[in-house]
Amino acid sequence: MVRKNSEKLNFSCLLFAAGYLFAAGCLFLSGCKSSPKPEAFYSDRADSFAFMAPGADIYFNADVASARPILDRLFLGNMSGGEISEFLDMTDSVTAALYSTGPRRFLAAASGRYPSRRGGMFFSTNRDWSKTKSASGINYWHSEKSSLSVYLGASRAYISDADPFAAAPGAERPAGLASLREGAVLSGWMENPGGALDRIISALGIPLRIPAEKLVFGVYRQPAAGTEESAAENPDAALYRATLRLETASGSQAAAIARIFATARLAMAFIDLSAMEGGADFASLVGVFLSRAPEQDGRTLILNTGSMDGRDLALLFNTLSVYSQGS
């Protein structure tokens, strides 16, 4: 989902200049009358996924406080969640999309509380940053050195490695997502997950293709050690469960995938997963997808995981993305 680059400046350092906790806005963006504002550009888009451009491998929306142990370990474009911890501290919710092809690698739209009058001088006086005009007509700051584009206001942030504003109509969320978003701390979908799932199944000696069109997911927080209080004291102790919906073109395809999964679950008893390429990462993926038999609902297969911690869920999404892009 991301390539590490030791020469890239830490995102937080770029935004927190001159000792400020968060250099979030810029004088140019807050004061220029000739440039459109994101509020006007996105005025007809009620759903946050409409802020995202089509063509991504994975889309997700997260409640930052509740999903923080997952987000801190997720890869987003050229950064990890841990590298933007100060930004996440001020963010309530974030919607993001991750791309393996096209003009951008990632796109994020966040809402929170950003002191927007303190960062303009950093951007305007730092030669690594230049004012750039979006295709939408909105001005933002871009750094070639850091492969980062930023627009930050008092309550909204738009970030990408390219143009941070997606043209209308944006991404269209799948119908199956609506029921999974209720009560979820993180939800979204993966386009064309068949390639990633094929690699998992074929590694078990079952060379079959899985005709899945989408993987729609919802992640729900569970009390850690039986109480929410213990999770509050130690966020990394929080536990989650996930519901994954594999959408196919027909009921017969869903039934065929269920049979593939049943065969793969039998094969697991005779294979040392940890000895395979990917080691513990691969074993974790197999455990999520194959430890329980899926339920068929028409053309959809539903998989419910057991309890997982934030690290394991981040590993799941990071590895799925890598497998998808490598297929």
CSV table of N, CA, C and O in Angstrom, one decimal, residues 133-251:
chain,number,residue,atom,x,y,z
A,133,LYS,N,-2.5,25.1,-8.7
A,133,LYS,CA,-4.0,25.2,-8.9
A,133,LYS,C,-4.5,23.8,-9.3
A,133,LYS,O,-4.0,23.2,-10.3
A,134,SER,N,-5.5,23.4,-8.6
A,134,SER,CA,-6.2,22.1,-8.9
A,134,SER,C,-7.0,22.2,-10.2
A,134,SER,O,-7.3,23.3,-10.6
A,135,ALA,N,-7.3,21.1,-10.8
A,135,ALA,CA,-8.2,21.1,-12.0
A,135,ALA,C,-9.5,21.7,-11.6
A,135,ALA,O,-10.3,22.2,-12.5
A,136,SER,N,-9.9,21.7,-10.3
A,136,SER,CA,-11.1,22.3,-9.9
A,136,SER,C,-11.1,23.8,-9.8
A,136,SER,O,-12.1,24.4,-9.5
A,137,GLY,N,-9.9,24.3,-9.9
A,137,GLY,CA,-9.7,25.8,-9.7
A,137,GLY,C,-9.2,26.2,-8.3
A,137,GLY,O,-8.9,27.3,-8.1
A,138,ILE,N,-9.2,25.2,-7.4
A,138,ILE,CA,-8.8,25.5,-6.0
A,138,ILE,C,-7.3,25.5,-5.9
A,138,ILE,O,-6.7,24.6,-6.4
A,139,ASN,N,-6.8,26.5,-5.2
A,139,ASN,CA,-5.3,26.5,-4.9
A,139,ASN,C,-4.9,25.6,-3.7
A,139,ASN,O,-5.7,25.6,-2.7
A,140,TYR,N,-3.8,24.9,-3.8
A,140,TYR,CA,-3.3,24.1,-2.7
A,140,TYR,C,-1.8,24.2,-2.8
A,140,TYR,O,-1.2,24.8,-3.7
A,141,TRP,N,-1.1,23.6,-1.8
A,141,TRP,CA,0.3,23.6,-1.7
A,141,TRP,C,0.8,22.2,-2.1
A,141,TRP,O,0.3,21.2,-1.7
A,142,HIS,N,1.9,22.2,-2.9
A,142,HIS,CA,2.5,20.9,-3.3
A,142,HIS,C,4.0,20.9,-3.1
A,142,HIS,O,4.7,21.9,-3.4
A,143,SER,N,4.6,19.8,-2.7
A,143,SER,CA,6.0,19.6,-2.6
A,143,SER,C,6.4,18.4,-3.4
A,143,SER,O,6.0,17.3,-3.1
A,144,GLU,N,7.2,18.7,-4.4
A,144,GLU,CA,7.8,17.6,-5.2
A,144,GLU,C,8.7,16.7,-4.4
A,144,GLU,O,8.7,15.5,-4.5
A,145,LYS,N,9.5,17.3,-3.5
A,145,LYS,CA,10.4,16.6,-2.7
A,145,LYS,C,9.7,15.6,-1.8
A,145,LYS,O,10.2,14.5,-1.6
A,146,SER,N,8.6,16.0,-1.3
A,146,SER,CA,7.9,15.1,-0.3
A,146,SER,C,6.7,14.3,-1.0
A,146,SER,O,6.1,13.5,-0.3
A,147,SER,N,6.5,14.6,-2.3
A,147,SER,CA,5.4,13.9,-3.0
A,147,SER,C,4.1,14.1,-2.2
A,147,SER,O,3.4,13.2,-1.9
A,148,LEU,N,3.8,15.4,-1.9
A,148,LEU,CA,2.7,15.7,-1.0
A,148,LEU,C,2.0,16.9,-1.5
A,148,LEU,O,2.6,17.9,-1.8
A,149,SER,N,0.6,16.9,-1.5
A,149,SER,CA,-0.2,18.0,-1.8
A,149,SER,C,-1.1,18.2,-0.6
A,149,SER,O,-1.7,17.2,-0.1
A,150,VAL,N,-1.3,19.5,-0.2
A,150,VAL,CA,-2.0,19.8,1.0
A,150,VAL,C,-3.0,21.0,0.8
A,150,VAL,O,-2.5,22.0,0.3
A,151,TYR,N,-4.2,20.8,1.2
A,151,TYR,CA,-5.1,21.9,1.5
A,151,TYR,C,-5.6,21.8,2.9
A,151,TYR,O,-6.2,20.7,3.2
A,152,LEU,N,-5.4,22.7,3.8
A,152,LEU,CA,-5.9,22.6,5.1
A,152,LEU,C,-6.7,23.9,5.5
A,152,LEU,O,-6.2,25.0,5.3
A,153,GLY,N,-7.8,23.7,6.1
A,153,GLY,CA,-8.6,24.8,6.6
A,153,GLY,C,-8.9,24.6,8.1
A,153,GLY,O,-8.3,23.8,8.7
A,154,ALA,N,-9.9,25.4,8.6
A,154,ALA,CA,-10.1,25.3,10.0
A,154,ALA,C,-10.7,24.0,10.4
A,154,ALA,O,-10.5,23.5,11.5
A,155,SER,N,-11.5,23.3,9.6
A,155,SER,CA,-12.2,22.1,9.9
A,155,SER,C,-12.1,21.0,8.9
A,155,SER,O,-12.6,19.9,9.1
A,156,ARG,N,-11.5,21.3,7.7
A,156,ARG,CA,-11.3,20.3,6.7
A,156,ARG,C,-9.9,20.2,6.2
A,156,ARG,O,-9.2,21.2,6.2
A,157,ALA,N,-9.5,19.0,5.8
A,157,ALA,CA,-8.1,18.8,5.3
A,157,ALA,C,-8.3,17.9,4.0
A,157,ALA,O,-9.0,16.9,4.1
A,158,TYR,N,-7.6,18.2,3.0
A,158,TYR,CA,-7.5,17.4,1.8
A,158,TYR,C,-6.1,17.2,1.4
A,158,TYR,O,-5.3,18.1,1.3
A,159,ILE,N,-5.7,15.9,1.3
A,159,ILE,CA,-4.3,15.5,1.2
A,159,ILE,C,-4.2,14.5,0.1
A,159,ILE,O,-5.0,13.6,0.0
A,160,SER,N,-3.1,14.6,-0.7
A,160,SER,CA,-2.8,13.6,-1.7
A,160,SER,C,-1.3,13.7,-2.1
A,160,SER,O,-0.6,14.5,-1.6
A,161,ASP,N,-0.9,12.8,-3.0
A,161,ASP,CA,0.4,13.0,-3.6
A,161,ASP,C,0.3,13.7,-4.9
A,161,ASP,O,1.3,14.0,-5.6
A,162,ALA,N,-0.9,14.0,-5.4
A,162,ALA,CA,-1.2,14.7,-6.6
A,162,ALA,C,-2.3,15.7,-6.3
A,162,ALA,O,-2.3,16.3,-5.2
A,163,ASP,N,-3.2,16.0,-7.3
A,163,ASP,CA,-4.3,16.9,-7.0
A,163,ASP,C,-5.2,16.3,-5.9
A,163,ASP,O,-5.7,15.2,-6.0
A,164,PRO,N,-5.4,17.1,-4.8
A,164,PRO,CA,-6.2,16.5,-3.7
A,164,PRO,C,-7.7,16.6,-3.8
A,164,PRO,O,-8.4,16.3,-2.9
A,165,PHE,N,-8.2,17.2,-5.0
A,165,PHE,CA,-9.6,17.3,-5.2
A,165,PHE,C,-10.1,16.5,-6.4
A,165,PHE,O,-9.6,16.5,-7.5
A,166,ALA,N,-11.1,15.6,-6.1
A,166,ALA,CA,-11.6,14.7,-7.1
A,166,ALA,C,-12.7,15.3,-7.8
A,166,ALA,O,-13.7,15.9,-7.2
A,167,ALA,N,-12.7,15.1,-9.1
A,167,ALA,CA,-13.8,15.7,-10.0
A,167,ALA,C,-15.1,14.9,-9.7
A,167,ALA,O,-15.1,13.7,-9.3
A,168,ALA,N,-16.2,15.6,-10.0
A,168,ALA,CA,-17.5,14.9,-9.9
A,168,ALA,C,-17.7,13.8,-10.9
A,168,ALA,O,-17.1,13.9,-12.0
A,169,PRO,N,-18.4,12.8,-10.6
A,169,PRO,CA,-19.2,12.6,-9.4
A,169,PRO,C,-18.5,11.9,-8.2
A,169,PRO,O,-19.1,11.7,-7.2
A,170,GLY,N,-17.3,11.6,-8.4
A,170,GLY,CA,-16.5,10.9,-7.3
A,170,GLY,C,-16.8,9.4,-7.3
A,170,GLY,O,-17.5,8.9,-8.2
A,171,ALA,N,-16.4,8.7,-6.3
A,171,ALA,CA,-16.6,7.3,-6.2
A,171,ALA,C,-18.0,7.0,-5.8
A,171,ALA,O,-18.6,7.7,-4.9
A,172,GLU,N,-18.5,5.9,-6.3
A,172,GLU,CA,-19.9,5.5,-5.9
A,172,GLU,C,-19.8,4.3,-5.0
A,172,GLU,O,-19.2,3.2,-5.4
A,173,ARG,N,-20.3,4.4,-3.8
A,173,ARG,CA,-20.1,3.3,-2.8
A,173,ARG,C,-21.1,2.2,-3.2
A,173,ARG,O,-22.2,2.4,-3.7
A,174,PRO,N,-20.7,0.9,-2.9
A,174,PRO,CA,-21.6,-0.2,-3.2
A,174,PRO,C,-22.8,-0.3,-2.3
A,174,PRO,O,-22.7,0.2,-1.1
A,175,ALA,N,-23.9,-0.8,-2.8
A,175,ALA,CA,-25.1,-0.8,-2.0
A,175,ALA,C,-24.9,-1.6,-0.7
A,175,ALA,O,-25.5,-1.3,0.3
A,176,GLY,N,-24.1,-2.6,-0.7
A,176,GLY,CA,-23.9,-3.5,0.4
A,176,GLY,C,-23.2,-2.8,1.6
A,176,GLY,O,-23.1,-3.3,2.7
A,177,LEU,N,-22.6,-1.6,1.3
A,177,LEU,CA,-21.9,-0.9,2.4
A,177,LEU,C,-22.8,-0.3,3.4
A,177,LEU,O,-22.4,-0.2,4.6
A,178,ALA,N,-24.0,0.1,3.1
A,178,ALA,CA,-24.9,0.8,4.0
A,178,ALA,C,-25.1,0.1,5.3
A,178,ALA,O,-25.0,0.6,6.4
A,179,SER,N,-25.4,-1.2,5.2
A,179,SER,CA,-25.7,-2.0,6.4
A,179,SER,C,-24.5,-2.2,7.3
A,179,SER,O,-24.6,-2.3,8.5
A,180,LEU,N,-23.3,-2.3,6.6
A,180,LEU,CA,-22.1,-2.5,7.4
A,180,LEU,C,-21.6,-1.2,8.1
A,180,LEU,O,-20.8,-1.3,9.1
A,181,ARG,N,-21.9,-0.1,7.6
A,181,ARG,CA,-21.4,1.2,8.2
A,181,ARG,C,-22.1,1.5,9.5
A,181,ARG,O,-21.5,2.2,10.3
A,182,GLU,N,-23.3,0.9,9.8
A,182,GLU,CA,-23.9,1.2,11.0
A,182,GLU,C,-23.1,0.6,12.2
A,182,GLU,O,-23.0,-0.6,12.3
A,183,GLY,N,-22.7,1.5,13.1
A,183,GLY,CA,-21.9,1.1,14.2
A,183,GLY,C,-20.5,0.7,14.0
A,183,GLY,O,-19.7,0.4,14.9
A,184,ALA,N,-20.0,0.9,12.7
A,184,ALA,CA,-18.6,0.5,12.4
A,184,ALA,C,-17.7,1.7,12.7
A,184,ALA,O,-18.0,2.8,12.6
A,185,VAL,N,-16.5,1.3,13.2
A,185,VAL,CA,-15.4,2.3,13.4
A,185,VAL,C,-14.6,2.5,12.1
A,185,VAL,O,-13.9,3.5,12.0
A,186,LEU,N,-14.7,1.5,11.2
A,186,LEU,CA,-14.0,1.6,10.0
A,186,LEU,C,-14.7,0.8,9.0
A,186,LEU,O,-15.1,-0.4,9.3
A,187,SER,N,-15.0,1.3,7.8
A,187,SER,CA,-15.8,0.6,6.8
A,187,SER,C,-15.3,1.1,5.4
A,187,SER,O,-14.8,2.1,5.2
A,188,GLY,N,-15.6,0.2,4.4
A,188,GLY,CA,-15.3,0.6,3.1
A,188,GLY,C,-15.3,-0.6,2.2
A,188,GLY,O,-16.1,-1.6,2.4
A,189,TRP,N,-14.6,-0.6,1.1
A,189,TRP,CA,-14.6,-1.7,0.1
A,189,TRP,C,-13.3,-1.8,-0.7
A,189,TRP,O,-12.6,-0.8,-0.7
A,190,MET,N,-13.1,-2.9,-1.2
A,190,MET,CA,-11.9,-3.2,-2.1
A,190,MET,C,-12.5,-3.6,-3.4
A,190,MET,O,-13.3,-4.5,-3.5
A,191,GLU,N,-12.0,-3.0,-4.5
A,191,GLU,CA,-12.4,-3.3,-5.8
A,191,GLU,C,-11.6,-4.5,-6.3
A,191,GLU,O,-10.4,-4.6,-6.1
A,192,ASN,N,-12.3,-5.4,-7.0
A,192,ASN,CA,-11.6,-6.5,-7.7
A,192,ASN,C,-10.7,-7.2,-6.8
A,192,ASN,O,-9.5,-7.3,-7.1
A,193,PRO,N,-11.2,-7.8,-5.7
A,193,PRO,CA,-10.3,-8.5,-4.8
A,193,PRO,C,-9.8,-9.9,-5.2
A,193,PRO,O,-9.1,-10.5,-4.5
A,194,GLY,N,-10.3,-10.3,-6.4
A,194,GLY,CA,-10.1,-11.7,-6.8
A,194,GLY,C,-8.6,-12.0,-6.9
A,194,GLY,O,-8.1,-13.1,-6.6
A,195,GLY,N,-7.8,-11.0,-7.4
A,195,GLY,CA,-6.3,-11.3,-7.5
A,195,GLY,C,-5.7,-11.6,-6.2
A,195,GLY,O,-4.9,-12.5,-6.1
A,196,ALA,N,-6.0,-10.8,-5.2
A,196,ALA,CA,-5.5,-11.0,-3.9
A,196,ALA,C,-5.9,-12.4,-3.3
A,196,ALA,O,-5.1,-13.1,-2.7
A,197,LEU,N,-7.2,-12.7,-3.5
A,197,LEU,CA,-7.7,-13.9,-2.9
A,197,LEU,C,-7.2,-15.1,-3.7
A,197,LEU,O,-6.9,-16.2,-3.1
A,198,ASP,N,-7.0,-15.0,-5.0
A,198,ASP,CA,-6.4,-16.1,-5.8
A,198,ASP,C,-5.0,-16.4,-5.3
A,198,ASP,O,-4.6,-17.6,-5.2
A,199,ARG,N,-4.2,-15.4,-4.9
A,199,ARG,CA,-2.8,-15.7,-4.4
A,199,ARG,C,-2.9,-16.4,-3.1
A,199,ARG,O,-2.1,-17.3,-2.8
A,200,ILE,N,-3.9,-16.1,-2.2
A,200,ILE,CA,-4.0,-16.8,-0.9
A,200,ILE,C,-4.4,-18.2,-1.2
A,200,ILE,O,-3.8,-19.2,-0.6
A,201,ILE,N,-5.4,-18.5,-2.0
A,201,ILE,CA,-5.9,-19.8,-2.3
A,201,ILE,C,-4.8,-20.7,-3.0
A,201,ILE,O,-4.6,-21.8,-2.7
A,202,SER,N,-4.2,-20.1,-4.0
A,202,SER,CA,-3.2,-20.8,-4.8
A,202,SER,C,-2.0,-21.2,-3.9
A,202,SER,O,-1.4,-22.3,-4.2
A,203,ALA,N,-1.6,-20.4,-2.9
A,203,ALA,CA,-0.5,-20.8,-2.0
A,203,ALA,C,-0.8,-22.1,-1.2
A,203,ALA,O,0.1,-22.7,-0.7
A,204,LEU,N,-2.1,-22.4,-1.1
A,204,LEU,CA,-2.5,-23.6,-0.4
A,204,LEU,C,-2.6,-24.8,-1.4
A,204,LEU,O,-3.1,-25.9,-1.0
A,205,GLY,N,-2.1,-24.6,-2.6
A,205,GLY,CA,-2.1,-25.7,-3.6
A,205,GLY,C,-3.4,-25.9,-4.3
A,205,GLY,O,-3.7,-26.9,-4.9
A,206,ILE,N,-4.2,-24.8,-4.3
A,206,ILE,CA,-5.5,-24.9,-5.0
A,206,ILE,C,-5.6,-23.8,-6.1
A,206,ILE,O,-5.9,-22.6,-5.9
A,207,PRO,N,-5.1,-24.1,-7.3
A,207,PRO,CA,-5.0,-23.1,-8.4
A,207,PRO,C,-6.3,-22.8,-9.1
A,207,PRO,O,-6.5,-23.1,-10.2
A,208,LEU,N,-7.2,-22.1,-8.3
A,208,LEU,CA,-8.5,-21.7,-8.9
A,208,LEU,C,-8.6,-20.2,-8.8
A,208,LEU,O,-8.1,-19.6,-7.9
A,209,ARG,N,-9.4,-19.7,-9.7
A,209,ARG,CA,-9.6,-18.2,-9.7
A,209,ARG,C,-10.9,-17.9,-9.0
A,209,ARG,O,-11.9,-18.7,-9.1
A,210,ILE,N,-10.9,-16.9,-8.2
A,210,ILE,CA,-12.1,-16.5,-7.4
A,210,ILE,C,-12.8,-15.3,-8.1
A,210,ILE,O,-12.2,-14.2,-8.1
A,211,PRO,N,-14.0,-15.4,-8.6
A,211,PRO,CA,-14.6,-14.3,-9.4
A,211,PRO,C,-15.3,-13.3,-8.5
A,211,PRO,O,-16.5,-13.1,-8.6
A,212,ALA,N,-14.6,-12.7,-7.5
A,212,ALA,CA,-15.2,-11.8,-6.7
A,212,ALA,C,-15.1,-10.4,-7.3
A,212,ALA,O,-14.0,-10.0,-7.7
A,213,GLU,N,-16.2,-9.6,-7.3
A,213,GLU,CA,-16.1,-8.2,-7.8
A,213,GLU,C,-15.8,-7.2,-6.8
A,213,GLU,O,-15.1,-6.2,-7.1
A,214,LYS,N,-16.2,-7.4,-5.6
A,214,LYS,CA,-15.9,-6.4,-4.5
A,214,LYS,C,-15.8,-7.2,-3.2
A,214,LYS,O,-16.4,-8.2,-3.0
A,215,LEU,N,-15.0,-6.6,-2.3
A,215,LEU,CA,-15.0,-7.0,-0.9
A,215,LEU,C,-15.4,-5.8,-0.1
A,215,LEU,O,-14.6,-4.8,0.0
A,216,VAL,N,-16.5,-5.9,0.5
A,216,VAL,CA,-17.1,-4.8,1.3
A,216,VAL,C,-16.9,-5.2,2.8
A,216,VAL,O,-17.1,-6.3,3.2
A,217,PHE,N,-16.4,-4.2,3.6
A,217,PHE,CA,-16.1,-4.6,5.0
A,217,PHE,C,-16.6,-3.5,6.0
A,217,PHE,O,-16.8,-2.4,5.7
A,218,GLY,N,-16.9,-4.0,7.2
A,218,GLY,CA,-17.1,-3.2,8.3
A,218,GLY,C,-16.4,-3.7,9.5
A,218,GLY,O,-16.3,-4.9,9.7
A,219,VAL,N,-15.8,-2.8,10.3
A,219,VAL,CA,-15.0,-3.2,11.5
A,219,VAL,C,-15.6,-2.6,12.7
A,219,VAL,O,-16.0,-1.4,12.7
A,220,TYR,N,-15.8,-3.4,13.7
A,220,TYR,CA,-16.5,-3.0,14.9
A,220,TYR,C,-15.7,-3.2,16.2
A,220,TYR,O,-15.0,-4.2,16.3
A,221,ARG,N,-15.7,-2.2,17.0
A,221,ARG,CA,-14.8,-2.3,18.2
A,221,ARG,C,-15.5,-3.1,19.3
A,221,ARG,O,-16.7,-3.0,19.5
A,222,GLN,N,-14.7,-3.9,20.0
A,222,GLN,CA,-15.2,-4.7,21.1
A,222,GLN,C,-14.5,-4.3,22.4
A,222,GLN,O,-13.3,-3.8,22.3
A,223,PRO,N,-15.1,-4.5,23.5
A,223,PRO,CA,-14.4,-4.1,24.8
A,223,PRO,C,-13.1,-5.0,24.9
A,223,PRO,O,-13.1,-6.2,24.6
A,224,ALA,N,-12.0,-4.3,25.4
A,224,ALA,CA,-10.8,-5.0,25.6
A,224,ALA,C,-10.8,-5.6,27.1
A,224,ALA,O,-11.2,-4.9,28.0
A,225,ALA,N,-10.4,-6.8,27.2
A,225,ALA,CA,-10.4,-7.5,28.5
A,225,ALA,C,-11.7,-7.4,29.2
A,225,ALA,O,-11.8,-7.3,30.4
A,226,GLY,N,-12.8,-7.3,28.4
A,226,GLY,CA,-14.1,-7.3,29.0
A,226,GLY,C,-14.7,-6.0,29.4
A,226,GLY,O,-15.8,-5.8,29.8
A,227,THR,N,-13.9,-4.9,29.3
A,227,THR,CA,-14.4,-3.5,29.7
A,227,THR,C,-13.8,-2.5,28.7
A,227,THR,O,-12.7,-2.6,28.2
A,228,GLU,N,-14.7,-1.5,28.5
A,228,GLU,CA,-14.2,-0.3,27.7
A,228,GLU,C,-13.2,0.5,28.4
A,228,GLU,O,-12.3,1.1,27.8
A,229,GLU,N,-13.2,0.4,29.8
A,229,GLU,CA,-12.3,1.2,30.6
A,229,GLU,C,-10.8,0.8,30.3
A,229,GLU,O,-9.9,1.6,30.1
A,230,SER,N,-10.6,-0.5,30.2
A,230,SER,CA,-9.3,-1.0,30.0
A,230,SER,C,-8.8,-0.6,28.6
A,230,SER,O,-7.6,-0.3,28.4
A,231,ALA,N,-9.7,-0.5,27.6
A,231,ALA,CA,-9.3,-0.1,26.3
A,231,ALA,C,-8.9,1.4,26.3
A,231,ALA,O,-8.0,1.8,25.6
A,232,ALA,N,-9.7,2.2,27.1
A,232,ALA,CA,-9.4,3.6,27.2
A,232,ALA,C,-8.0,3.8,27.8
A,232,ALA,O,-7.3,4.7,27.4
A,233,GLU,N,-7.6,3.0,28.8
A,233,GLU,CA,-6.3,3.2,29.4
A,233,GLU,C,-5.2,2.7,28.5
A,233,GLU,O,-4.1,3.3,28.6
A,234,ASN,N,-5.4,1.7,27.7
A,234,ASN,CA,-4.4,1.2,26.8
A,234,ASN,C,-5.1,1.0,25.4
A,234,ASN,O,-5.6,-0.1,25.2
A,235,PRO,N,-5.1,2.0,24.6
A,235,PRO,CA,-5.7,1.9,23.3
A,235,PRO,C,-5.3,0.7,22.4
A,235,PRO,O,-6.1,0.1,21.7
A,236,ASP,N,-4.0,0.4,22.5
A,236,ASP,CA,-3.5,-0.8,21.7
A,236,ASP,C,-4.1,-2.1,22.2
A,236,ASP,O,-4.0,-3.1,21.5
A,237,ALA,N,-4.8,-2.1,23.3
A,237,ALA,CA,-5.4,-3.3,23.8
A,237,ALA,C,-6.8,-3.5,23.2
A,237,ALA,O,-7.5,-4.5,23.5
A,238,ALA,N,-7.3,-2.5,22.5
A,238,ALA,CA,-8.7,-2.6,21.9
A,238,ALA,C,-8.8,-3.8,21.0
A,238,ALA,O,-7.8,-4.1,20.3
A,239,LEU,N,-9.9,-4.4,21.0
A,239,LEU,CA,-10.2,-5.6,20.2
A,239,LEU,C,-11.3,-5.2,19.2
A,239,LEU,O,-12.2,-4.4,19.5
A,240,TYR,N,-11.3,-5.8,18.0
A,240,TYR,CA,-12.2,-5.6,17.0
A,240,TYR,C,-12.7,-6.9,16.4
A,240,TYR,O,-12.0,-7.9,16.5
A,241,ARG,N,-13.8,-6.8,15.7
A,241,ARG,CA,-14.3,-7.9,14.8
A,241,ARG,C,-14.6,-7.3,13.5
A,241,ARG,O,-15.0,-6.1,13.4
A,242,ALA,N,-14.6,-8.1,12.5
A,242,ALA,CA,-14.9,-7.5,11.1
A,242,ALA,C,-15.9,-8.4,10.4
A,242,ALA,O,-15.9,-9.7,10.6
A,243,THR,N,-16.7,-7.8,9.6
A,243,THR,CA,-17.6,-8.5,8.7
A,243,THR,C,-17.2,-8.2,7.3
A,243,THR,O,-17.0,-7.0,6.9
A,244,LEU,N,-16.9,-9.2,6.5
A,244,LEU,CA,-16.4,-9.1,5.1
A,244,LEU,C,-17.5,-9.7,4.2
A,244,LEU,O,-17.9,-10.8,4.4
A,245,ARG,N,-17.9,-8.9,3.2
A,245,ARG,CA,-18.9,-9.3,2.2
A,245,ARG,C,-18.2,-9.5,0.8
A,245,ARG,O,-17.7,-8.5,0.3
A,246,LEU,N,-18.1,-10.7,0.3
A,246,LEU,CA,-17.5,-10.9,-1.0
A,246,LEU,C,-18.7,-10.9,-2.0
A,246,LEU,O,-19.6,-11.8,-2.0
A,247,GLU,N,-18.7,-9.9,-2.9
A,247,GLU,CA,-19.8,-9.7,-3.8
A,247,GLU,C,-19.4,-10.3,-5.2
A,247,GLU,O,-18.3,-10.1,-5.7
A,248,THR,N,-20.3,-11.1,-5.7
A,248,THR,CA,-20.0,-11.8,-7.0
A,248,THR,C,-21.1,-11.4,-8.0
A,248,THR,O,-22.1,-10.7,-7.7
A,249,ALA,N,-21.0,-11.9,-9.2
A,249,ALA,CA,-22.0,-11.6,-10.2
A,249,ALA,C,-23.2,-12.4,-10.2
A,249,ALA,O,-24.3,-12.0,-10.7
A,250,SER,N,-23.2,-13.5,-9.5
A,250,SER,CA,-24.4,-14.4,-9.4
A,250,SER,C,-24.3,-15.3,-8.2
A,250,SER,O,-23.3,-15.5,-7.6
A,251,GLY,N,-25.5,-15.9,-7.9
A,251,GLY,CA,-25.5,-16.8,-6.8
A,251,GLY,C,-24.7,-18.1,-7.0
A,251,GLY,O,-24.1,-18.6,-6.1
